[in-house]
Coordinates of C-alpha atoms and ligand atoms in Angstrom, one line a residue:
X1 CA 17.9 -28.3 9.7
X2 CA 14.6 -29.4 10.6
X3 CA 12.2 -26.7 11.8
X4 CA 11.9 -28.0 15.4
X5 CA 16.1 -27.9 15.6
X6 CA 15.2 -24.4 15.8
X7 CA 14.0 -24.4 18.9
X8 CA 15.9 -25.8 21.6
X9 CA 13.1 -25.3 25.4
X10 CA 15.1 -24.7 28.6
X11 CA 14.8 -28.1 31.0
X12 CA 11.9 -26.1 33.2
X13 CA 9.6 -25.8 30.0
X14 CA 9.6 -29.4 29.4
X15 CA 9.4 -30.5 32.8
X16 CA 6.3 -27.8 33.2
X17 CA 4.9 -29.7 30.1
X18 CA 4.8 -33.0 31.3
X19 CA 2.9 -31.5 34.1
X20 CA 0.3 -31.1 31.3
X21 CA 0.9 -34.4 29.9
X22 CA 0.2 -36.4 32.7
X23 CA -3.0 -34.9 33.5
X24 CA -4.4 -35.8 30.1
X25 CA -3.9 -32.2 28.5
X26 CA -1.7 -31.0 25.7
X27 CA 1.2 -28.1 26.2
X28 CA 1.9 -25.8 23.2
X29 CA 4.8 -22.9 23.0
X30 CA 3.0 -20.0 21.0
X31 CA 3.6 -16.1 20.0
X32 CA 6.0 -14.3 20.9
X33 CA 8.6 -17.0 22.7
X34 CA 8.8 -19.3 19.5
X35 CA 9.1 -15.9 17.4
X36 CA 11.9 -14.6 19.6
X37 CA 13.4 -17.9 19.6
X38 CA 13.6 -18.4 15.6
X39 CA 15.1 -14.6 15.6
X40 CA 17.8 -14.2 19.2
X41 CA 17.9 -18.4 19.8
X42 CA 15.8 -17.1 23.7
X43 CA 12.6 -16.3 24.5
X44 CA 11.7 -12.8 26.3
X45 CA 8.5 -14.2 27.9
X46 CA 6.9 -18.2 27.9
X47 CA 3.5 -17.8 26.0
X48 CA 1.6 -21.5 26.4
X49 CA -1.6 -22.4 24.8
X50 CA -3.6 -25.6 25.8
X51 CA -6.6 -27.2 26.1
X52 CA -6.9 -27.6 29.5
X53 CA -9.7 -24.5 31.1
X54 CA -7.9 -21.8 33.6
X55 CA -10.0 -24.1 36.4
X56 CA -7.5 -27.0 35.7
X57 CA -4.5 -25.2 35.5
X58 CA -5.1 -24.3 38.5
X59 CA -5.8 -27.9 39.9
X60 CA -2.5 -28.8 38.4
X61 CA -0.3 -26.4 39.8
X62 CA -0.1 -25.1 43.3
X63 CA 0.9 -21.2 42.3
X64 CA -1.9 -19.8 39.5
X65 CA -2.6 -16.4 39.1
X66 CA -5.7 -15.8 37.6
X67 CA -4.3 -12.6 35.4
X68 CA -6.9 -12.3 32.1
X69 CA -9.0 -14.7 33.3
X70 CA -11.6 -13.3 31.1
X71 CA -9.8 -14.4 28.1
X72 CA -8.9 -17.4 29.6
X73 CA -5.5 -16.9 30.3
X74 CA -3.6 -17.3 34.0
X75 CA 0.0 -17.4 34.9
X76 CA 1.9 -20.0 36.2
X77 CA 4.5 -19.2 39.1
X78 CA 6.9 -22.9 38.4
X79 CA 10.6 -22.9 39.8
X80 CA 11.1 -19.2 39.7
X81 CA 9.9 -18.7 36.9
X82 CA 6.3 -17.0 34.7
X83 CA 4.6 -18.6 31.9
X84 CA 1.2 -17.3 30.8
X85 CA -1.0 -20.0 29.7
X86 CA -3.9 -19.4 28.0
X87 CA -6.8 -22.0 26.6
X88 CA -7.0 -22.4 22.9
X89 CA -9.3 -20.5 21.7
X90 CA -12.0 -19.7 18.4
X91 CA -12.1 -16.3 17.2
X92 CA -14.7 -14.7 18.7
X93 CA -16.8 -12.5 17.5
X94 CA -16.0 -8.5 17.9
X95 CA -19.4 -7.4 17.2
X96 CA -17.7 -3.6 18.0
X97 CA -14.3 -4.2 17.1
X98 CA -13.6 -2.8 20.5
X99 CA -12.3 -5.9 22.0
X100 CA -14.1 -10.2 21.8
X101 CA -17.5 -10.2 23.2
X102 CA -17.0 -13.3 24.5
X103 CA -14.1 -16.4 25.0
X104 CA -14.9 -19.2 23.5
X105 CA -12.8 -22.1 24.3
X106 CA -11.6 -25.1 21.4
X107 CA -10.6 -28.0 21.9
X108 CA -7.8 -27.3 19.1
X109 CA -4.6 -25.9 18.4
X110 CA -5.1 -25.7 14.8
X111 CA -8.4 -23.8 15.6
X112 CA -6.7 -21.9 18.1
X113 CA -3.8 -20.9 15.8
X114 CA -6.4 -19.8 12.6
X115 CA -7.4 -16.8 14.9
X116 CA -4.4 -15.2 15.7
X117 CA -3.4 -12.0 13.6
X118 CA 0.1 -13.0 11.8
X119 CA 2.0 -15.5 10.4
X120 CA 4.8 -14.9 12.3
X121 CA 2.3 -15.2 15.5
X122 CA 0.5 -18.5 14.1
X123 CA 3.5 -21.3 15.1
X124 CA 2.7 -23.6 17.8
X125 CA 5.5 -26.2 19.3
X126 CA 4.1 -29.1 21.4
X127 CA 6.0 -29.2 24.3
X128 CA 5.5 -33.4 25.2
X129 CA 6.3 -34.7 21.6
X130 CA 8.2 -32.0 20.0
X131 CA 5.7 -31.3 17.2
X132 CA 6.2 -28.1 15.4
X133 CA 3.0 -26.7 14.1
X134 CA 3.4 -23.8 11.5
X135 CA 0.1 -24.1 9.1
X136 CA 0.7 -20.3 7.6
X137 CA 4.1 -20.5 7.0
X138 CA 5.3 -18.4 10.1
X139 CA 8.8 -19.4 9.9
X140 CA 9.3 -18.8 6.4
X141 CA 7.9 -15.1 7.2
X142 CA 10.5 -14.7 10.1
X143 CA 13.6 -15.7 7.5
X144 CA 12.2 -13.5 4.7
X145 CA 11.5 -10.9 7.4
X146 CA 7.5 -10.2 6.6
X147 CA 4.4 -9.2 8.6
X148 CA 1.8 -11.1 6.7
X149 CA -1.7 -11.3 8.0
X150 CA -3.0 -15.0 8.6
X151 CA -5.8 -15.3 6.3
X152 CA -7.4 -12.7 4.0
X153 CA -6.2 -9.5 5.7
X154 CA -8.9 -6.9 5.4
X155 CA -11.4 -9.8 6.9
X156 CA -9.1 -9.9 10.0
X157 CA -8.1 -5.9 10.4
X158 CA -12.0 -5.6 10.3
X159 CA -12.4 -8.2 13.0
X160 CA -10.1 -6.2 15.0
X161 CA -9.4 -2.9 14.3
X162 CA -6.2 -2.7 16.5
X163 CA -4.3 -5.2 14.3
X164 CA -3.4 -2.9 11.4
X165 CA -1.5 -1.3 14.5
X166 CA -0.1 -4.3 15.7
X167 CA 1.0 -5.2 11.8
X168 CA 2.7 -1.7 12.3
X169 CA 4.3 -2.0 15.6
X170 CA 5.9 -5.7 14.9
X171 CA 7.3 -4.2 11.3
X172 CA 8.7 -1.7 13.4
X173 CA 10.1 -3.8 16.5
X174 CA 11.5 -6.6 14.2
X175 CA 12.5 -4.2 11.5
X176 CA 10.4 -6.6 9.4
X177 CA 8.8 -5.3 6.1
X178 CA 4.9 -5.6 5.6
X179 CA 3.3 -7.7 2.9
X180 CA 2.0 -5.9 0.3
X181 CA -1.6 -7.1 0.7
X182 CA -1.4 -6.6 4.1
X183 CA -0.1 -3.2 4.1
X184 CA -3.0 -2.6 1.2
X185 CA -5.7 -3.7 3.5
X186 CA -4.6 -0.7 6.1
X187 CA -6.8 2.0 5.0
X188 CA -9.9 0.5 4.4
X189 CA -10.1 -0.8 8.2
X190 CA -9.4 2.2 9.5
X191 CA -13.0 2.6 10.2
X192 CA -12.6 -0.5 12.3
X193 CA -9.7 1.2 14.2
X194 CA -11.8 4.2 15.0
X195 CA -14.0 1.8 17.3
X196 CA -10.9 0.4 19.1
X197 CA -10.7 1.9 22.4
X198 CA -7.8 4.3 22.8
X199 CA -6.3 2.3 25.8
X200 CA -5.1 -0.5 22.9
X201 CA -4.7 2.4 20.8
X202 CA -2.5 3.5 23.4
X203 CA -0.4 0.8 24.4
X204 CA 0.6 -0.1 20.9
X205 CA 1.7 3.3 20.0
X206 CA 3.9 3.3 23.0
X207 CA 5.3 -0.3 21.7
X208 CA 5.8 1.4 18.5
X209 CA 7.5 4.2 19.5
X210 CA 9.9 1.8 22.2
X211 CA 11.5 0.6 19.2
X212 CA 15.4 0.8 18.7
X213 CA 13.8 2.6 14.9
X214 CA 10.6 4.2 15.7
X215 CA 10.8 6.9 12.5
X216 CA 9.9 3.4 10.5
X217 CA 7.1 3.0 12.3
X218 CA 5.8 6.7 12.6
X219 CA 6.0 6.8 9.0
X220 CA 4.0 4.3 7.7
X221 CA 1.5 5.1 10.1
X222 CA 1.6 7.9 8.2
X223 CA 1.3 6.5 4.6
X224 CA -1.1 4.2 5.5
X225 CA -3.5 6.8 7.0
X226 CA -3.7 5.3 10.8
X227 CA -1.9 8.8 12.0
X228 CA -4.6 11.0 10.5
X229 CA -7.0 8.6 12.3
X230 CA -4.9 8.1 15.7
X231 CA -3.1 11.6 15.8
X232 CA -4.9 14.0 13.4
X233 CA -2.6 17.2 14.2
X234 CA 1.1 15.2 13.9
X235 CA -0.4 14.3 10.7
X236 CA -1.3 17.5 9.8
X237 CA 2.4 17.9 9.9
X238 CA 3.4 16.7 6.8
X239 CA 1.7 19.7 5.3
X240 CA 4.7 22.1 6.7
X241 CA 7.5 21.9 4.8
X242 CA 10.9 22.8 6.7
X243 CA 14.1 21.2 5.3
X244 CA 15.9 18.7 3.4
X245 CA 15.7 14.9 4.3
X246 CA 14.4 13.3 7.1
X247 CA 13.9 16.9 7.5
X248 CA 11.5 17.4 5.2
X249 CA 8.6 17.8 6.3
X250 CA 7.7 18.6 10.1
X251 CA 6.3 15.0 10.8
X252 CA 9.1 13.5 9.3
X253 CA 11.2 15.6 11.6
X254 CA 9.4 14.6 14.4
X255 CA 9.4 11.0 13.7
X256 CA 13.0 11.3 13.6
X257 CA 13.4 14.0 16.5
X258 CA 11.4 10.6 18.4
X259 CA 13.7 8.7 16.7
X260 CA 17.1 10.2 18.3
X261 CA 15.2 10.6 22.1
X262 CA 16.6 7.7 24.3
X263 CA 14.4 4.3 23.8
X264 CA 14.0 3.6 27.4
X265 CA 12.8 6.8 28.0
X266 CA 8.9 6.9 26.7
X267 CA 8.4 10.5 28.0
X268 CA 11.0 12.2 25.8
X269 CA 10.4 9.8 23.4
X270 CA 6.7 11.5 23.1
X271 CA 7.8 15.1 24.0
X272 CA 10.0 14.6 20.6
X273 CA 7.2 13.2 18.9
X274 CA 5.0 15.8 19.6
X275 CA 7.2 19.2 20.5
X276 CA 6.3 20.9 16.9
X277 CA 3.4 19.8 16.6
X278 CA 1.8 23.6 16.8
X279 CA 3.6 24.7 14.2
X280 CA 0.8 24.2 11.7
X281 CA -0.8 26.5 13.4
X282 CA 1.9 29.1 13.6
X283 CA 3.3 29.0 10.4
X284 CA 3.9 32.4 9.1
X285 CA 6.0 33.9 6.1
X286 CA 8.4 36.2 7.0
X287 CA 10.4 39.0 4.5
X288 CA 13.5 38.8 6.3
X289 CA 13.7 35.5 8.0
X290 CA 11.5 33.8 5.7
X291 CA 9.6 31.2 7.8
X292 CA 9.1 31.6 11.1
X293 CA 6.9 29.5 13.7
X294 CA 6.0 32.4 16.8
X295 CA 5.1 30.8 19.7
X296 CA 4.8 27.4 18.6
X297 CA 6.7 26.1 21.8
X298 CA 3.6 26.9 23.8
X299 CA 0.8 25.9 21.1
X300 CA 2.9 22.5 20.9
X301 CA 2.4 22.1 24.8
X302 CA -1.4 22.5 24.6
X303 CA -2.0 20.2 21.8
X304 CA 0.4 17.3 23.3
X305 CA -1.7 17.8 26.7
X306 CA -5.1 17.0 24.4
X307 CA -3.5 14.3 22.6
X308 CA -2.0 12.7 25.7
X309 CA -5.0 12.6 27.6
X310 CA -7.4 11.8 24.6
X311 CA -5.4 8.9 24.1
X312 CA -5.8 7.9 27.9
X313 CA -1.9 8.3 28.8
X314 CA -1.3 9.2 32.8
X315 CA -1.5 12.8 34.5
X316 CA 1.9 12.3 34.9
X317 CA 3.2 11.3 31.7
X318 CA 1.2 13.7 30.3
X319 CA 2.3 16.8 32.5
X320 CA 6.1 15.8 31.9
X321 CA 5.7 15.4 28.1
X322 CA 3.7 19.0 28.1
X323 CA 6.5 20.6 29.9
X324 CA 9.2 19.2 28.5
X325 CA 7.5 20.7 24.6
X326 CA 6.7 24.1 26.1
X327 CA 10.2 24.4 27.2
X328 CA 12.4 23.0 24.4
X329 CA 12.8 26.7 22.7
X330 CA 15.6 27.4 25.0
X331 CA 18.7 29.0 23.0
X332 CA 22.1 29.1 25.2
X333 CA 24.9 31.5 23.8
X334 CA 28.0 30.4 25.4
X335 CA 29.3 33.8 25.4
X336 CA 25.8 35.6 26.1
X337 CA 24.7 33.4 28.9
X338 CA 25.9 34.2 32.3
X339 CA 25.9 32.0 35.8
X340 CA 22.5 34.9 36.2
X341 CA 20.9 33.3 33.1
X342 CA 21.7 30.0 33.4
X343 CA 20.1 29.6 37.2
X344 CA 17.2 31.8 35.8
X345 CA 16.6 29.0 33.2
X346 CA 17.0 26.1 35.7
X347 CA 14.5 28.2 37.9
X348 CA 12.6 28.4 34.8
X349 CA 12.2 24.9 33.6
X350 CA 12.9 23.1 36.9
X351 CA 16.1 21.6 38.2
X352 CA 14.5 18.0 37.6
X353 CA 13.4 18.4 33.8
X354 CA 17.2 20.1 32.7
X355 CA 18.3 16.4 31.7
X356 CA 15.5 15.6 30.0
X357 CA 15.1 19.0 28.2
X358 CA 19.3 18.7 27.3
X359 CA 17.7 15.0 25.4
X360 CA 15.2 16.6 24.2
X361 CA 17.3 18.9 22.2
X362 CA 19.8 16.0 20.7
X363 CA 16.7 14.1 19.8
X364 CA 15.8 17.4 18.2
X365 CA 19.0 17.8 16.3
X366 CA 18.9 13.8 15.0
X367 CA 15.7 14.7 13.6
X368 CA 16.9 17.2 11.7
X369 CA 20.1 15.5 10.3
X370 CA 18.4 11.6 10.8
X371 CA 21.7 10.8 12.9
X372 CA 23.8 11.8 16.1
X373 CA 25.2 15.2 16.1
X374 CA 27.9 16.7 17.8
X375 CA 26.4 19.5 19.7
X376 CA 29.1 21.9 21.3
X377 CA 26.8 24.4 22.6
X378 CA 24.5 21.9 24.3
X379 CA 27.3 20.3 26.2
X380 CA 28.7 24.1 27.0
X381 CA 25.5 24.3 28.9
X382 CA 25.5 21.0 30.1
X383 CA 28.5 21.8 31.8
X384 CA 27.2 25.3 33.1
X385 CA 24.4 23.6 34.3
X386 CA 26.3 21.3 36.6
X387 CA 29.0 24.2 37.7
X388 CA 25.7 26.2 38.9
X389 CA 24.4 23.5 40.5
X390 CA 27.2 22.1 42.0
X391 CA 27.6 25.8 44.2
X392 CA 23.8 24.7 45.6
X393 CA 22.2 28.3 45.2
X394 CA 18.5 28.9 45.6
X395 CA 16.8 28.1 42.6
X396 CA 13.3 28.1 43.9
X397 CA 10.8 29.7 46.2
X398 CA 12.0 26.9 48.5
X399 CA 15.0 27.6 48.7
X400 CA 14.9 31.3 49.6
X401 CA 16.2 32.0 53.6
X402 CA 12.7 33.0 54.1
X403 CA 9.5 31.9 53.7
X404 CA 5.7 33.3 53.6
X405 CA 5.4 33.1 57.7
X406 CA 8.4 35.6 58.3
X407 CA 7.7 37.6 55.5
X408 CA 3.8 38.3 57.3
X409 CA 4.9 38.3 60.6
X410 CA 8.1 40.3 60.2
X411 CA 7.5 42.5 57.4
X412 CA 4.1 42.7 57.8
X413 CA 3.1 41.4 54.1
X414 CA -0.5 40.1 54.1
X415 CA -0.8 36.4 52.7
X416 CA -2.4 36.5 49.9
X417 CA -1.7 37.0 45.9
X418 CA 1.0 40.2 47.0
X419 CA 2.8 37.5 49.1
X420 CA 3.4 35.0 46.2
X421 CA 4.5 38.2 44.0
X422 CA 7.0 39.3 46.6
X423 CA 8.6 35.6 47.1
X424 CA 8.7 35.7 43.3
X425 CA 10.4 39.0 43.1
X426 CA 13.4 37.5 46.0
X427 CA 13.9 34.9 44.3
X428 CA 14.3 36.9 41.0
X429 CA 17.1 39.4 43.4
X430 CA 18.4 36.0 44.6
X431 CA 19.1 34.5 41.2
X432 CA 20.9 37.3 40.1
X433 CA 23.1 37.3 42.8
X434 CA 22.7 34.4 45.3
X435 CA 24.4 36.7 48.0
X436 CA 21.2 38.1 49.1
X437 CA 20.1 34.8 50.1
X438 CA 20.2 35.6 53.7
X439 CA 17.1 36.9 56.3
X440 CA 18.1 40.2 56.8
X441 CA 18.6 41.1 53.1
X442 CA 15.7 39.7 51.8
X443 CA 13.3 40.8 54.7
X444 CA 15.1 44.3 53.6
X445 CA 14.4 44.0 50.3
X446 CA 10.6 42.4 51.0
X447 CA 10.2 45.8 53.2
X448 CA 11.5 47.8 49.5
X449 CA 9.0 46.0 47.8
X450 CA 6.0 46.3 49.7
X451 CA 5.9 49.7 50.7
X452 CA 6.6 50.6 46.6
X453 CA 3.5 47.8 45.9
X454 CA 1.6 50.3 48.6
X455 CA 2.3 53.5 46.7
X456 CA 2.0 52.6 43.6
X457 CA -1.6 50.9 44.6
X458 CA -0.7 47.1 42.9
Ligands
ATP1 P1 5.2 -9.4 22.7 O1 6.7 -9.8 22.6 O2 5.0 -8.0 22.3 O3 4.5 -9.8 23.9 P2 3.5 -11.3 21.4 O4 3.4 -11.9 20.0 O5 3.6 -12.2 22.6 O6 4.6 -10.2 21.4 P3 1.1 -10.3 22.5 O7 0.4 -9.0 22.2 O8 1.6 -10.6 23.9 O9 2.2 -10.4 21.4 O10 0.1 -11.5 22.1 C1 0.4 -12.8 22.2 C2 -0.2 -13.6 21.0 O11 -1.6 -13.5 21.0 C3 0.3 -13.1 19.7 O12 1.5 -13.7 19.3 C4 -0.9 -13.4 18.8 O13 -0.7 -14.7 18.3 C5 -2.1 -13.3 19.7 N1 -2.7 -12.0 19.6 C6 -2.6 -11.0 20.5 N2 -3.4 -10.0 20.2 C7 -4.1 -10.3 19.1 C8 -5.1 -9.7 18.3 N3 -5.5 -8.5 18.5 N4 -5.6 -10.4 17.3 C9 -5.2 -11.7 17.0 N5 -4.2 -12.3 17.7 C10 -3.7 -11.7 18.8
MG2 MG1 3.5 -11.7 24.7

């Protein structure tokens, strides 16, 4: 079958394409679409390269939005449907490997194909005559399932220090291996990666990590050195030995553990990255137990916070993943455990983050056996969970019959630090036994507590 057989374009494509055609410009499919047609038969997104400037695209169609202008790239809004079109382009310079100083336009789509990173990236097909343009032997690459750098690779890694990334994230997402010379080049431009800002650093890790097979990808970030460089203390990792397998070593644990988190979930899939990722610091030798990792719940917690928000994730994704790590030590014992404990721990963790945490212990377990496992106890308290939520007792402050204002003006508690100790202490009575969750009994017991805080002088 001829290459362009390959690649049947929905009607709207062509039709958008003589758009091009008629006013004197040329229409190319690029990147991803053509790559994601040669592999599935459809495209996730349109990528379109040309040689008309952003100005005449947006002569030639009435809906253009200019969206990376500065790179010369706007989207077109035709019959319901996206396509981001970008002008051909020379590689530019990238004088601090941070991102192109400046767009310069070509006239060419062979020009404009030379600077793009891989093979598998470097196929252009012309939409008006049904050319298919594949000068570094892209589709070869996609059958034989390779990430191969176009050109000589440690000349383009160095141009751009993100691409060893990107070679590692595609490997990963494709489950495509990497050439040897490519993957060779890796460590020397990691100097060049260092001066990539860690917003790109950033957004490919999180592709990476998406994947349906992230451990892949976590690994030979690892062998090739871009971990030490990206995430210095997960590295650090494969220092601590712990089991067998993809249990190895604590970074191959958690590249697993991230591994078996749900892929459409990017918290978890970080909190599982990154929840033991104190226990270098922990580690201690112990007679009877032998090793034993005190405390590293809440050391984890404090070094996924810096690494979050040194890599520029959000306050938010960053809080979550934190929490979630801090909390993941939780150990239910069916028998041990009553309805008592189990609202204490909701009240504990927060009634919002016990699904998550529940994930965040089978993504645990997967990274210790590198596949599903059967977890009785986790789905005994799974079920707890729900028959303690399901009778809709107080599990916070909130929820308590009273509140700060009655407490001063009825009991005569002045706000302040006492206050939030005494709403602490009834919710503590009313998690133990929801009964007292009524005004009388807790403005009773705030009255107990007070005048013993005023004895006792605290
Ligand atoms: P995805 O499905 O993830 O969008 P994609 O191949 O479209 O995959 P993009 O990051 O959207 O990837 O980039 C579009 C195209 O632009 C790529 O296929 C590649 O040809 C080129 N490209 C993007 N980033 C770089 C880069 N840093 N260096 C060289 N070429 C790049
Ligand atoms: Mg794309």
């Amino acid at each position: 079958m001829t290459a362009v057989k390959r690649f049947p374009t929905p009607r709207v494509l062509d039709e958008l394409a003589r758009h091009f055609d008629r006013a004197g410009f040329r229409c190319f499919l690029v990147g991803g679409a053509l790559r994601n047609i040669a592999l599935r038969g459809k495209p996730t997104d349109y990528d379109l390269a040309t040689d008309a400037h952003p100005g005449d695209v947006q002569r030639i169609f009435r809906r253009v939005i200019p969206t990376g202008i500065q790179h010369g790239t706007v989207t077109v809004l035709y019959k319901g449907h996206q396509f981001e079109v970008t002008t051909f382009r020379t590689e530019s310079t990238y004088s601090d490997s941070r991102r192109p100083d400046s767009v310069a336009f070509s006239t060419s789509i062979e020009e404009d194909l030379s600077r793009r990173d891989f093979t598998i990236n470097g196929m252009a097909l012309d939409l008006v005559n049904r050319e298919f343009h594949d000068p570094y032997g892209g589709l070869e690459d996609i059958d034989s399932k390779t990430v191969r750098a176009i050109g000589e690779p440690a000349e383009r890694f160095s141009e751009d220090g993100l691409r060893v990334m990107r070679a590692i994230r595609f490997a990963t997402q494709l489950e495509f291996s990497l050439d040897a010379a490519t993957r060779e080049a890796i460590p020397r431009a990691l100097p060049a990666l260092q001066r990539v800002s860690a917003e790109r650093k950033r957004d490919e890790l999180v592709k990476t990590i998406q994947a349906a097979h992230p451990a892949r990808g976590i690994l030979l970030m690892q062998e090739t050195g871009v971990m030490s460089q990206l995430i210095p203390e997960l590295a650090a990792c494969d220092s601590v030995a712990q089991g067998e397998g993809v249990n190895r070593t604590v970074l191959t644990h958690s590249a697993y553990a991230c591994e078996g988190a749900p892929a459409d979930r990017l918290e978890i899939r970080l909190a599982a990255l990154l929840h033991d990722v104190g226990k270098v610091d922990t580690y201690e030798e112990d007679e009877e137990v032998g090793m034993r990792f005190h405390g590293h719940d809440a050391v984890s917690a404090d070094y996924a916070r810096a690494i979050l928000t040194r890599l520029r994730f959000s306050n938010d994704v960053t809080s979550t993943v934190a929490h979630l790590v801090r909390h993941h030590m939780f150990d239910y014992d069916p028998t041990g455990w009553t309805d008592a404990t189990v609202r204490r721990f909701i009240s504990r963790v927060g009634a919002q983050y016990v699904d998550d945490l529940i994930l965040l212990r089978r993504a645990d377990s997967y990274g210790k056996a590198g596949h599903p496992v059967r977890d009785r106890r986790l789905e005994a308290l799974e079920e707890h969970v729900r028959e303690v939520l399901a009778a809709d007792s107080a599990l916070s402050v909130r929820d308590l019959a009273v509140n700060g204002n009655t407490l001063h003006e009825e009991a005569g508690i002045p706000k302040g630090p006492l206050m939030g100790r005494t709403l602490e202490f009834l919710l503590e009575s009313v998690l133990q036994d929801p009964a007292q969750n009524t005004r009388e009994k807790l403005l009773e017991i705030a009255r107990n507590y007070y005048e013993q805080r005023l004895q006792t002088g605290r």
